[in-house]
């Protein structure tokens, strides 16, 4: 082994053509480790620079074809990061952007330590050198002026035109010194490589360059590459060789290097967000999330960046050449203060940042196009007569029963796949499953919605005579475009679709992949019903590989997000959707309080139904609060016996556990949503203590009191601050269908807009309509001729396109 290691170390020295740290070789010999693999001489090396171990592994995929989707970028092993001059230098061109560079270095070092192979192609040497030389010239001129100041002749402080090659020579060493100092903080070694166009056109030089880079990467060193602008001649126009891009700037250098080194990903950072379909900053400019080789006609090139020699046209050309060579490309903004600290890692994680170049064009529309289609059709839907929207919903209700066999067949495929993979819990499997009875219930619920939709959109809520012949109305209107994200609940799709149709809202649906087949057939039925009145596109199902976090960033296209799923899903969406309101609840920690004056029969029935009817539901009981006086009474014993008979696992709260010699397992947290046949039992001394407990540990969802004392019950109902508060009724009644809303899009625990089960009313907002005859605000000033009346008028329902009469 020692002989083989020595031989291997000599080969490294011979091939790398770079100086290798003595401590690296010492470490290799010291470790004496060679790991055999299925491929001869292919080894996994563990090396250590300072105190941090690094692992380098073989490429995870065979190179030759670029990634088709953003989500695939997580698999990128070898990555080239190109830093434009605008990224490296400050906005005032008076030095390097140290904070920005530091965050970029941190991201590159982090990815390197994950086992990826990172390379940097950096600009900034010319710009940095220009700033240094400019400073030296100004300093020299100021000294000369000081010498001649006795003659009172102030000479012009104008700067001469600085030659680019001289600037590069002055700036390269300082730029590299800065990189080395920054990477050292992360125990990461760097190496500088200066290249010219000849290094790629000369076969021997190209082989030497590739060999050097391969060995550097193998030793976990980050190569920092730049064009040797101190000696390179100015680029000649149209000098590209056939099939090979010439090195005119660092964009072309990064592309050529990425292809030569068979890199998986090229990240080109500049001072623009990416590619736009028109000049950035114009009113109609839209950022292109994905760019395909045949779409050059859809973009307009703007001006070059404030520093550097490349422009967006050069970036696109280089990106397309790299893409053709099998390297995926993302062009993004590396100067934005809010995203610079994570722009590189976000791209590698597959998030929607910048413009992604792909050779694979999706068969269907993008999610942005789907949203635009939905908004356009949604406006037509809102303008339909109420009877027409009702017809659509009734048609969908009929289709649920007429196509029952197709729906159940698709659901069976989803169920079989879920069971075979074993990834879903029993509670999630129950939510995923559909049955004939479920479809019949859905159909009945949809017909209720159809009836209620007759008086929804365009309803006049308030009518005021502001002045003579000046009338103001407040009317209900749709919110706009709704994004509903749900998991393992295909029955949610027709419910939400019907509510969106009734309220005139456009709808974007994102279901879980575990219900893909069921969701597909249900969405087809919804669009078939919408086609009756030509608004098929008002409801869209997102079937592309869009991440939920990316959908939550469409703040200019989506008006409201409604999550339907686990508490973790809701919390994730609430964090991600910073610019879009989210309607929903993150947890359903529902309580049932059994007062000391409770009826035995009512208490047993309510507790059994609240916990055991559907344990996975968000309105199922999770904590049972028992008045202290009920301990060691027949009622309490019957409650415990019933829960045991129903196979409910009991967790004891701290106070309850103190009363028992041998208690059940003590609860880990009183804020737990079990979602299964489990619950916590805790003891309280009074109704007021129960209220205080619920306020402290509950989620403001649904809470119940069981008592025969009306005064106690009324105090509970008034004091408790939850979306739903019940007296002698199961928590399972917190449901849009059971409330008579027909269906619900979810249960909201928010304080504004909608609270509790959100049905049709919760999907409407209002607008103000003022009708006058040439009135102006000046008419009502002190010198004006009119006065305000502000008379309340009786209201009447407004149908789309019609005016009410008073």
PDB file of N, CA and C in Angstrom, residues 4-5 8 12 28 33-47 55-59 117 218:
ATOM      1  N   UNK A   4       2.207   1.801  -3.467  1.00  0.00           N
ATOM      2  CA  UNK A   4       1.167   2.303  -4.374  1.00  0.00           C
ATOM      3  C   UNK A   4       0.858   3.767  -4.101  1.00  0.00           C
ATOM      4  N   UNK A   5       0.818   4.164  -2.823  1.00  0.00           N
ATOM      5  CA  UNK A   5       0.553   5.551  -2.480  1.00  0.00           C
ATOM      6  C   UNK A   5       1.666   6.471  -2.954  1.00  0.00           C
ATOM      7  N   UNK A   8       1.320   6.858  -6.590  1.00  0.00           N
ATOM      8  CA  UNK A   8       0.181   7.728  -6.890  1.00  0.00           C
ATOM      9  C   UNK A   8       0.532   9.193  -6.634  1.00  0.00           C
ATOM     10  N   UNK A  12       0.542  12.412  -9.259  1.00  0.00           N
ATOM     11  CA  UNK A  12      -0.130  13.692  -9.021  1.00  0.00           C
ATOM     12  C   UNK A  12       0.805  14.852  -9.320  1.00  0.00           C
ATOM     13  N   UNK A  28      -1.535  12.070   2.748  1.00  0.00           N
ATOM     14  CA  UNK A  28      -1.849  10.900   1.933  1.00  0.00           C
ATOM     15  C   UNK A  28      -1.039   9.683   2.371  1.00  0.00           C
ATOM     16  N   UNK A  33      -4.572   4.772   2.931  1.00  0.00           N
ATOM     17  CA  UNK A  33      -5.888   4.218   2.634  1.00  0.00           C
ATOM     18  C   UNK A  33      -6.141   4.201   1.138  1.00  0.00           C
ATOM     19  N   UNK A  34      -6.469   3.003   0.624  1.00  0.00           N
ATOM     20  CA  UNK A  34      -6.926   2.862  -0.762  1.00  0.00           C
ATOM     21  C   UNK A  34      -8.192   2.019  -0.707  1.00  0.00           C
ATOM     22  N   UNK A  35      -9.238   2.531  -1.305  1.00  0.00           N
ATOM     23  CA  UNK A  35     -10.519   1.853  -1.214  1.00  0.00           C
ATOM     24  C   UNK A  35     -10.834   1.211  -2.555  1.00  0.00           C
ATOM     25  N   UNK A  36     -10.899  -0.121  -2.647  1.00  0.00           N
ATOM     26  CA  UNK A  36     -11.211  -0.773  -3.920  1.00  0.00           C
ATOM     27  C   UNK A  36     -12.671  -0.538  -4.290  1.00  0.00           C
ATOM     28  N   UNK A  37     -12.918  -0.375  -5.574  1.00  0.00           N
ATOM     29  CA  UNK A  37     -14.286  -0.231  -6.076  1.00  0.00           C
ATOM     30  C   UNK A  37     -14.451  -1.196  -7.241  1.00  0.00           C
ATOM     31  N   UNK A  38     -15.622  -1.131  -7.860  1.00  0.00           N
ATOM     32  CA  UNK A  38     -15.870  -2.025  -8.993  1.00  0.00           C
ATOM     33  C   UNK A  38     -15.027  -1.646 -10.196  1.00  0.00           C
ATOM     34  N   UNK A  39     -14.524  -0.416 -10.223  1.00  0.00           N
ATOM     35  CA  UNK A  39     -13.697   0.016 -11.337  1.00  0.00           C
ATOM     36  C   UNK A  39     -12.236   0.041 -10.905  1.00  0.00           C
ATOM     37  N   UNK A  40     -11.318  -0.559 -11.683  1.00  0.00           N
ATOM     38  CA  UNK A  40      -9.905  -0.604 -11.290  1.00  0.00           C
ATOM     39  C   UNK A  40      -9.326   0.796 -11.118  1.00  0.00           C
ATOM     40  N   UNK A  41      -8.537   0.955 -10.068  1.00  0.00           N
ATOM     41  CA  UNK A  41      -7.800   2.190  -9.777  1.00  0.00           C
ATOM     42  C   UNK A  41      -8.720   3.378  -9.477  1.00  0.00           C
ATOM     43  N   UNK A  42     -10.058   3.146  -9.359  1.00  0.00           N
ATOM     44  CA  UNK A  42     -10.964   4.220  -8.979  1.00  0.00           C
ATOM     45  C   UNK A  42     -11.053   4.248  -7.469  1.00  0.00           C
ATOM     46  N   UNK A  43     -10.645   5.345  -6.867  1.00  0.00           N
ATOM     47  CA  UNK A  43     -10.558   5.362  -5.413  1.00  0.00           C
ATOM     48  C   UNK A  43     -11.360   6.508  -4.835  1.00  0.00           C
ATOM     49  N   UNK A  44     -11.769   6.338  -3.583  1.00  0.00           N
ATOM     50  CA  UNK A  44     -12.412   7.395  -2.819  1.00  0.00           C
ATOM     51  C   UNK A  44     -11.368   7.947  -1.871  1.00  0.00           C
ATOM     52  N   UNK A  45     -10.979   9.201  -2.039  1.00  0.00           N
ATOM     53  CA  UNK A  45      -9.902   9.791  -1.249  1.00  0.00           C
ATOM     54  C   UNK A  45     -10.477  10.674  -0.153  1.00  0.00           C
ATOM     55  N   UNK A  46      -9.935  10.543   1.037  1.00  0.00           N
ATOM     56  CA  UNK A  46     -10.277  11.426   2.134  1.00  0.00           C
ATOM     57  C   UNK A  46      -9.061  12.282   2.412  1.00  0.00           C
ATOM     58  N   UNK A  47      -9.224  13.613   2.286  1.00  0.00           N
ATOM     59  CA  UNK A  47      -8.097  14.498   2.502  1.00  0.00           C
ATOM     60  C   UNK A  47      -8.458  15.535   3.535  1.00  0.00           C
ATOM     61  N   UNK A  55     -14.562  15.035   1.320  1.00  0.00           N
ATOM     62  CA  UNK A  55     -14.784  13.778   0.617  1.00  0.00           C
ATOM     63  C   UNK A  55     -15.035  14.080  -0.847  1.00  0.00           C
ATOM     64  N   UNK A  56     -14.324  13.452  -1.716  1.00  0.00           N
ATOM     65  CA  UNK A  56     -14.570  13.600  -3.152  1.00  0.00           C
ATOM     66  C   UNK A  56     -15.048  12.266  -3.674  1.00  0.00           C
ATOM     67  N   UNK A  57     -16.126  12.299  -4.422  1.00  0.00           N
ATOM     68  CA  UNK A  57     -16.743  11.075  -4.921  1.00  0.00           C
ATOM     69  C   UNK A  57     -16.841  11.149  -6.429  1.00  0.00           C
ATOM     70  N   UNK A  58     -16.965  10.008  -7.108  1.00  0.00           N
ATOM     71  CA  UNK A  58     -17.135  10.027  -8.562  1.00  0.00           C
ATOM     72  C   UNK A  58     -18.408  10.759  -8.953  1.00  0.00           C
ATOM     73  N   UNK A  59     -18.479  11.260 -10.191  1.00  0.00           N
ATOM     74  CA  UNK A  59     -19.658  11.965 -10.669  1.00  0.00           C
ATOM     75  C   UNK A  59     -20.877  11.086 -10.533  1.00  0.00           C
ATOM     76  N   UNK A 117     -17.670  19.606  -6.953  1.00  0.00           N
ATOM     77  CA  UNK A 117     -16.425  20.138  -7.509  1.00  0.00           C
ATOM     78  C   UNK A 117     -16.713  21.512  -8.088  1.00  0.00           C
ATOM     79  N   UNK A 218      -9.433  17.059  -8.011  1.00  0.00           N
ATOM     80  CA  UNK A 218      -9.256  15.806  -7.294  1.00  0.00           C
ATOM     81  C   UNK A 218      -8.676  16.038  -5.904  1.00  0.00           C
TER      82      UNK A 218
END
